mmCIF file of C-alpha atoms in Angstrom:
data_model
loop_
_atom_site.group_PDB
_atom_site.id
_atom_site.type_symbol
_atom_site.label_atom_id
_atom_site.label_comp_id
_atom_site.label_asym_id
_atom_site.label_seq_id
_atom_site.Cartn_x
_atom_site.Cartn_y
_atom_site.Cartn_z
ATOM 1 C CA MET A 1 64.627 109.039 -90.634
ATOM 2 C CA PRO A 2 67.912 110.595 -91.594
ATOM 3 C CA SER A 3 70.043 108.459 -93.800
ATOM 4 C CA PRO A 4 73.223 107.005 -92.363
ATOM 5 C CA ARG A 5 76.207 109.583 -92.578
ATOM 6 C CA PRO A 6 78.762 108.052 -95.780
ATOM 7 C CA LEU A 7 81.894 106.416 -93.799
ATOM 8 C CA ARG A 8 85.185 108.476 -93.826
ATOM 9 C CA ALA A 9 87.459 107.247 -96.448
ATOM 10 C CA ASP A 10 89.679 105.088 -94.031
ATOM 11 C CA ALA A 11 86.958 103.462 -92.663
ATOM 12 C CA ARG A 12 85.239 102.710 -95.789
ATOM 13 C CA ARG A 13 88.750 101.225 -96.745
ATOM 14 C CA ASN A 14 88.798 99.176 -93.354
ATOM 15 C CA ARG A 15 85.303 97.641 -94.334
ATOM 16 C CA ASP A 16 86.068 96.819 -97.424
ATOM 17 C CA ALA A 17 89.173 95.036 -96.114
ATOM 18 C CA LEU A 18 86.589 93.293 -93.790
ATOM 19 C CA LEU A 19 84.643 92.292 -96.237
ATOM 20 C CA ALA A 20 87.332 90.706 -98.648
ATOM 21 C CA ALA A 21 88.736 89.073 -96.149
ATOM 22 C CA ALA A 22 86.056 87.379 -95.226
ATOM 23 C CA ARG A 23 85.086 86.352 -98.357
ATOM 24 C CA ASP A 24 88.185 84.651 -99.264
ATOM 25 C CA ALA A 25 87.688 83.223 -96.100
ATOM 26 C CA PHE A 26 84.686 81.753 -96.605
ATOM 27 C CA LEU A 27 85.321 80.885 -100.635
ATOM 28 C CA ALA A 28 88.177 79.168 -99.316
ATOM 29 C CA GLY A 29 85.641 76.782 -97.274
ATOM 30 C CA GLU A 30 86.793 78.646 -94.044
ATOM 31 C CA ALA A 31 83.051 78.716 -92.796
ATOM 32 C CA ASP A 32 84.247 78.757 -89.378
ATOM 33 C CA ALA A 33 87.211 81.796 -89.703
ATOM 34 C CA HIS A 34 86.926 83.578 -85.939
ATOM 35 C CA VAL A 35 86.099 87.900 -86.432
ATOM 36 C CA GLU A 36 89.980 87.553 -85.466
ATOM 37 C CA ASP A 37 91.180 86.009 -87.597
ATOM 38 C CA ILE A 38 89.298 87.258 -90.448
ATOM 39 C CA ALA A 39 90.249 90.674 -88.664
ATOM 40 C CA ARG A 40 93.853 90.153 -88.893
ATOM 41 C CA ARG A 41 93.717 89.616 -92.542
ATOM 42 C CA ALA A 42 91.898 92.479 -93.131
ATOM 43 C CA GLY A 43 94.980 94.552 -90.871
ATOM 44 C CA VAL A 44 92.369 95.990 -88.493
ATOM 45 C CA ALA A 45 91.478 95.212 -84.530
ATOM 46 C CA VAL A 46 88.351 93.309 -84.200
ATOM 47 C CA GLY A 47 86.863 96.351 -82.495
ATOM 48 C CA THR A 48 87.051 97.631 -85.934
ATOM 49 C CA LEU A 49 85.282 94.787 -86.941
ATOM 50 C CA TYR A 50 82.255 95.249 -84.890
ATOM 51 C CA ARG A 51 82.016 98.145 -85.379
ATOM 52 C CA HIS A 52 80.998 97.670 -89.001
ATOM 53 C CA PHE A 53 79.194 94.669 -88.766
ATOM 54 C CA GLU A 54 77.449 93.788 -85.137
ATOM 55 C CA THR A 55 77.856 90.301 -85.474
ATOM 56 C CA ARG A 56 79.390 87.327 -87.667
ATOM 57 C CA GLU A 57 76.233 86.784 -88.923
ATOM 58 C CA ALA A 58 75.896 90.625 -90.199
ATOM 59 C CA LEU A 59 79.642 89.949 -91.884
ATOM 60 C CA VAL A 60 78.263 87.144 -94.066
ATOM 61 C CA GLU A 61 74.565 88.452 -94.691
ATOM 62 C CA GLU A 62 77.094 91.558 -96.193
ATOM 63 C CA VAL A 63 79.228 89.050 -98.109
ATOM 64 C CA TYR A 64 76.494 87.218 -99.842
ATOM 65 C CA ARG A 65 75.068 90.813 -100.546
ATOM 66 C CA GLN A 66 77.806 91.856 -102.339
ATOM 67 C CA GLU A 67 77.958 88.478 -104.305
ATOM 68 C CA VAL A 68 74.258 89.099 -104.991
ATOM 69 C CA ALA A 69 74.969 92.948 -106.101
ATOM 70 C CA GLU A 70 77.798 91.690 -108.165
ATOM 71 C CA LEU A 71 75.546 88.954 -110.032
ATOM 72 C CA CYS A 72 72.756 91.290 -110.585
ATOM 73 C CA ALA A 73 75.115 94.295 -112.114
ATOM 74 C CA ALA A 74 75.500 92.177 -115.137
ATOM 75 C CA PRO A 75 72.971 92.285 -117.199
ATOM 76 C CA PRO A 76 72.672 95.687 -118.724
ATOM 77 C CA ALA A 77 76.598 94.916 -119.738
ATOM 78 C CA LEU A 78 75.940 91.724 -120.959
ATOM 79 C CA LEU A 79 72.766 93.383 -122.965
ATOM 80 C CA GLU A 80 75.046 96.305 -124.376
ATOM 81 C CA GLN A 81 77.714 93.531 -125.736
ATOM 82 C CA HIS A 82 75.224 90.651 -126.941
ATOM 83 C CA ALA A 83 72.230 89.785 -128.422
ATOM 84 C CA PRO A 84 69.963 89.267 -126.161
ATOM 85 C CA ASP A 85 69.444 85.256 -126.118
ATOM 86 C CA GLU A 86 73.339 85.205 -125.965
ATOM 87 C CA ALA A 87 73.108 87.919 -122.895
ATOM 88 C CA LEU A 88 70.651 85.494 -121.284
ATOM 89 C CA ARG A 89 72.726 82.502 -121.991
ATOM 90 C CA GLN A 90 75.825 84.127 -120.657
ATOM 91 C CA PHE A 91 73.789 84.929 -117.262
ATOM 92 C CA LEU A 92 72.449 81.617 -116.764
ATOM 93 C CA LEU A 93 76.341 80.479 -116.929
ATOM 94 C CA LEU A 94 76.942 83.307 -114.322
ATOM 95 C CA LEU A 95 74.365 81.864 -111.907
ATOM 96 C CA VAL A 96 76.432 78.522 -112.074
ATOM 97 C CA GLU A 97 79.186 80.731 -111.471
ATOM 98 C CA HIS A 98 77.441 81.821 -108.733
ATOM 99 C CA ALA A 99 76.534 78.732 -107.090
ATOM 100 C CA ALA A 100 80.525 77.988 -107.076
ATOM 101 C CA ILE A 101 80.845 80.952 -104.597
ATOM 102 C CA GLY A 102 77.961 79.683 -102.588
ATOM 103 C CA LYS A 103 79.481 76.017 -102.488
ATOM 104 C CA GLY A 104 82.626 78.250 -100.812
ATOM 105 C CA MET A 105 80.629 80.273 -98.703
ATOM 106 C CA ALA A 106 77.623 76.974 -97.735
ATOM 107 C CA ALA A 107 78.173 76.633 -94.349
ATOM 108 C CA ALA A 108 79.078 79.727 -93.854
ATOM 109 C CA LEU A 109 75.596 80.896 -94.865
ATOM 110 C CA ALA A 110 74.053 78.488 -93.133
ATOM 111 C CA SER A 111 74.745 80.484 -90.076
ATOM 112 C CA ILE A 112 72.096 83.018 -91.408
ATOM 113 C CA MET A 113 69.393 80.524 -92.681
ATOM 114 C CA ALA A 114 67.568 79.936 -89.328
ATOM 115 C CA THR A 115 67.550 83.701 -88.413
ATOM 116 C CA ASP A 116 64.946 85.726 -90.017
ATOM 117 C CA SER A 117 66.909 87.362 -92.425
ATOM 118 C CA PRO A 118 65.797 88.693 -95.635
ATOM 119 C CA VAL A 119 68.638 87.673 -97.315
ATOM 120 C CA PHE A 120 67.884 84.615 -99.201
ATOM 121 C CA VAL A 121 64.623 86.518 -100.152
ATOM 122 C CA ASP A 122 65.454 89.549 -101.332
ATOM 123 C CA ALA A 123 68.687 87.906 -103.487
ATOM 124 C CA ARG A 124 66.152 85.495 -105.232
ATOM 125 C CA ALA A 125 63.929 88.535 -105.852
ATOM 126 C CA GLN A 126 66.815 90.395 -107.715
ATOM 127 C CA MET A 127 67.896 87.432 -109.583
ATOM 128 C CA ALA A 128 64.656 86.830 -111.149
ATOM 129 C CA ALA A 129 64.208 90.585 -111.841
ATOM 130 C CA CYS A 130 67.095 89.990 -113.509
ATOM 131 C CA LEU A 131 65.966 87.137 -115.775
ATOM 132 C CA ASP A 132 62.857 88.826 -116.114
ATOM 133 C CA ARG A 133 64.972 91.333 -117.996
ATOM 134 C CA LEU A 134 67.112 89.262 -120.138
ATOM 135 C CA LEU A 135 63.327 87.114 -120.888
ATOM 136 C CA ALA A 136 62.123 90.077 -121.779
ATOM 137 C CA ALA A 137 64.636 91.536 -123.995
ATOM 138 C CA GLY A 138 65.234 87.925 -125.857
ATOM 139 C CA SER A 139 61.223 87.892 -125.904
ATOM 140 C CA GLY A 140 60.911 91.451 -127.710
ATOM 141 C CA ALA A 141 64.183 89.959 -130.204
ATOM 142 C CA GLY A 142 61.812 86.981 -131.195
ATOM 143 C CA THR A 143 64.401 84.809 -130.003
ATOM 144 C CA ILE A 144 63.217 83.838 -126.499
ATOM 145 C CA ARG A 145 60.094 82.369 -125.548
ATOM 146 C CA ALA A 146 57.875 85.070 -123.888
ATOM 147 C CA ASP A 147 55.715 82.006 -121.537
ATOM 148 C CA VAL A 148 58.793 81.808 -118.942
ATOM 149 C CA ASP A 149 59.192 84.209 -116.344
ATOM 150 C CA GLY A 150 61.839 85.148 -114.094
ATOM 151 C CA LYS A 151 60.992 83.239 -111.479
ATOM 152 C CA THR A 152 60.248 80.233 -112.434
ATOM 153 C CA LEU A 153 63.444 80.286 -114.421
ATOM 154 C CA LEU A 154 65.726 80.653 -111.091
ATOM 155 C CA ARG A 155 63.637 77.579 -110.061
ATOM 156 C CA ALA A 156 64.885 75.488 -112.596
ATOM 157 C CA MET A 157 68.579 76.765 -112.242
ATOM 158 C CA GLY A 158 68.365 76.391 -108.480
ATOM 159 C CA GLY A 159 67.646 72.879 -109.453
ATOM 160 C CA VAL A 160 70.677 72.725 -112.076
ATOM 161 C CA CYS A 161 73.228 75.030 -109.252
ATOM 162 C CA ASN A 162 72.010 72.096 -106.389
ATOM 163 C CA LEU A 163 74.365 69.931 -108.438
ATOM 164 C CA ARG A 164 77.320 71.346 -106.671
ATOM 165 C CA ALA A 165 77.461 68.530 -103.695
ATOM 166 C CA THR A 166 78.354 66.324 -106.531
ATOM 167 C CA GLU A 167 82.324 65.431 -108.146
ATOM 168 C CA GLY A 168 82.261 67.658 -111.918
ATOM 169 C CA TRP A 169 79.384 69.271 -110.942
ATOM 170 C CA ARG A 170 80.004 72.250 -112.721
ATOM 171 C CA GLU A 171 80.508 70.699 -116.291
ATOM 172 C CA ASP A 172 77.295 68.825 -115.615
ATOM 173 C CA ALA A 173 75.755 72.468 -114.975
ATOM 174 C CA ALA A 174 77.116 73.567 -117.782
ATOM 175 C CA ARG A 175 75.457 70.879 -119.984
ATOM 176 C CA ILE A 176 72.161 70.898 -118.402
ATOM 177 C CA THR A 177 72.039 74.886 -118.373
ATOM 178 C CA ALA A 178 72.527 74.667 -122.732
ATOM 179 C CA LEU A 179 70.052 72.373 -122.471
ATOM 180 C CA LEU A 180 67.497 74.814 -120.848
ATOM 181 C CA PHE A 181 68.545 77.346 -122.517
ATOM 182 C CA ASP A 182 67.673 75.360 -125.858
ATOM 183 C CA GLY A 183 64.230 75.032 -124.459
ATOM 184 C CA LEU A 184 63.948 78.955 -123.898
ATOM 185 C CA ARG A 185 64.522 79.763 -127.740
ATOM 186 C CA CYS A 186 62.046 80.389 -129.988
ATOM 187 C CA ARG A 187 62.322 78.310 -133.317
ATOM 188 C CA ALA A 188 60.171 78.956 -136.038
ATOM 189 C CA ASP A 189 59.463 75.499 -136.754
ATOM 190 C CA ILE A 190 57.926 74.467 -133.098
ATOM 191 C CA THR A 191 54.428 74.978 -133.298
ATOM 192 C CA SER A 192 52.556 75.611 -129.779
ATOM 193 C CA ALA A 193 50.606 72.745 -128.617
#
């Protein structure tokens, strides 16, 4: 099957403008923003929106995919700029920020949760792979425990990020993330049971 042709420059700009307008609307809590409003904010016609995204749900999925891709692009730069344990800590905090974005998009994302979209399964797999990479780097440096995998850590962070329904959740999430990170560190004075 041949790969799709790349978009022309003007089509790429329109698509990017649509995604930015949709992201802004969803993050502002406008989960029920109509496609007409999103198209108007992007400066394009509704037909242009539907040429790029067959359904509103397809637009929501793509906005979420972009958010996950941006998040998952962070580990290489973090590992270049920081020691492996600090890179992991920074990524855990980025996961909390990702949850804040998810809070703004929660209602919009609800529209695709009932579908057979693989977007959430794919996102979890990508985030767990990022965590695996950071954990391996920390373990290799002798600063992070070797007995935890990305999937397990992502589950723990999911619990932390579920606090987002409460007032002041970000501060609580940051404190709990610090406790979780502390538990991941290797310490010479701790012996295995």
